[in-house]
Amino acid sequence: MKNSGNSLDQRTFSKLSRLYIIALSTIALSVIISQFFVRDHLNNQESDSTVINVAGRQRMLSQKLTKEIVSLSVSLEEKNEKNLRAK
């Protein structure tokens, strides 16, 4: 009787060991796969940041250009106005 109990314990231990190894393997595989997806996502974000930086520079330069044009037109109007008053 004791032998059958011992073999039942061994079979149970063997099944649990297999399940434990399968579970750990599944976790390891999911970590590796998620690492691949995270790296891919980070690479995509890096190219996005370049585009965002270029767009920011273009916005800043267009604002600077607009400011210069407005200040130039105001100064030309003031000179014309002064010339007209002087005449």
Short mmCIF file of C-alpha atoms in Angstrom, two decimals, residues 37-77:
data_model
loop_
_atom_site.label_atom_id
_atom_site.label_comp_id
_atom_site.label_asym_id
_atom_site.label_seq_id
_atom_site.Cartn_x
_atom_site.Cartn_y
_atom_site.Cartn_z
CA PHE A 37 7.27 45.08 -29.22
CA VAL A 38 8.57 47.70 -26.77
CA ARG A 39 11.79 48.18 -28.76
CA ASP A 40 9.82 48.49 -32.00
CA HIS A 41 7.50 51.07 -30.41
CA LEU A 42 10.46 53.07 -29.05
CA ASN A 43 12.09 53.10 -32.49
CA ASN A 44 8.84 54.45 -33.98
CA GLN A 45 8.69 57.15 -31.32
CA GLU A 46 12.27 58.18 -32.09
CA SER A 47 11.38 58.91 -35.71
CA ASP A 48 8.23 60.71 -34.52
CA SER A 49 10.31 62.97 -32.27
CA THR A 50 12.45 64.00 -35.24
CA VAL A 51 9.35 64.99 -37.21
CA ILE A 52 7.98 66.92 -34.22
CA ASN A 53 11.28 68.79 -33.77
CA VAL A 54 11.36 69.78 -37.45
CA ALA A 55 7.74 70.95 -37.28
CA GLY A 56 8.54 73.01 -34.18
CA ARG A 57 11.50 74.66 -35.90
CA GLN A 58 9.38 75.46 -38.95
CA ARG A 59 6.69 77.02 -36.74
CA MET A 60 9.26 79.13 -34.91
CA LEU A 61 10.84 80.31 -38.17
CA SER A 62 7.46 81.20 -39.70
CA GLN A 63 6.56 83.21 -36.59
CA LYS A 64 9.90 84.99 -36.75
CA LEU A 65 9.40 85.75 -40.45
CA THR A 66 5.88 87.07 -39.83
CA LYS A 67 7.12 89.28 -37.00
CA GLU A 68 9.86 90.72 -39.21
CA ILE A 69 7.39 91.40 -42.06
CA VAL A 70 4.94 93.15 -39.71
CA SER A 71 7.66 95.28 -38.14
CA LEU A 72 9.04 96.14 -41.61
CA SER A 73 5.61 97.17 -42.89
CA VAL A 74 4.98 99.29 -39.77
CA SER A 75 8.32 101.04 -40.14
CA LEU A 76 7.66 101.70 -43.85
CA GLU A 77 4.22 103.14 -43.02
#
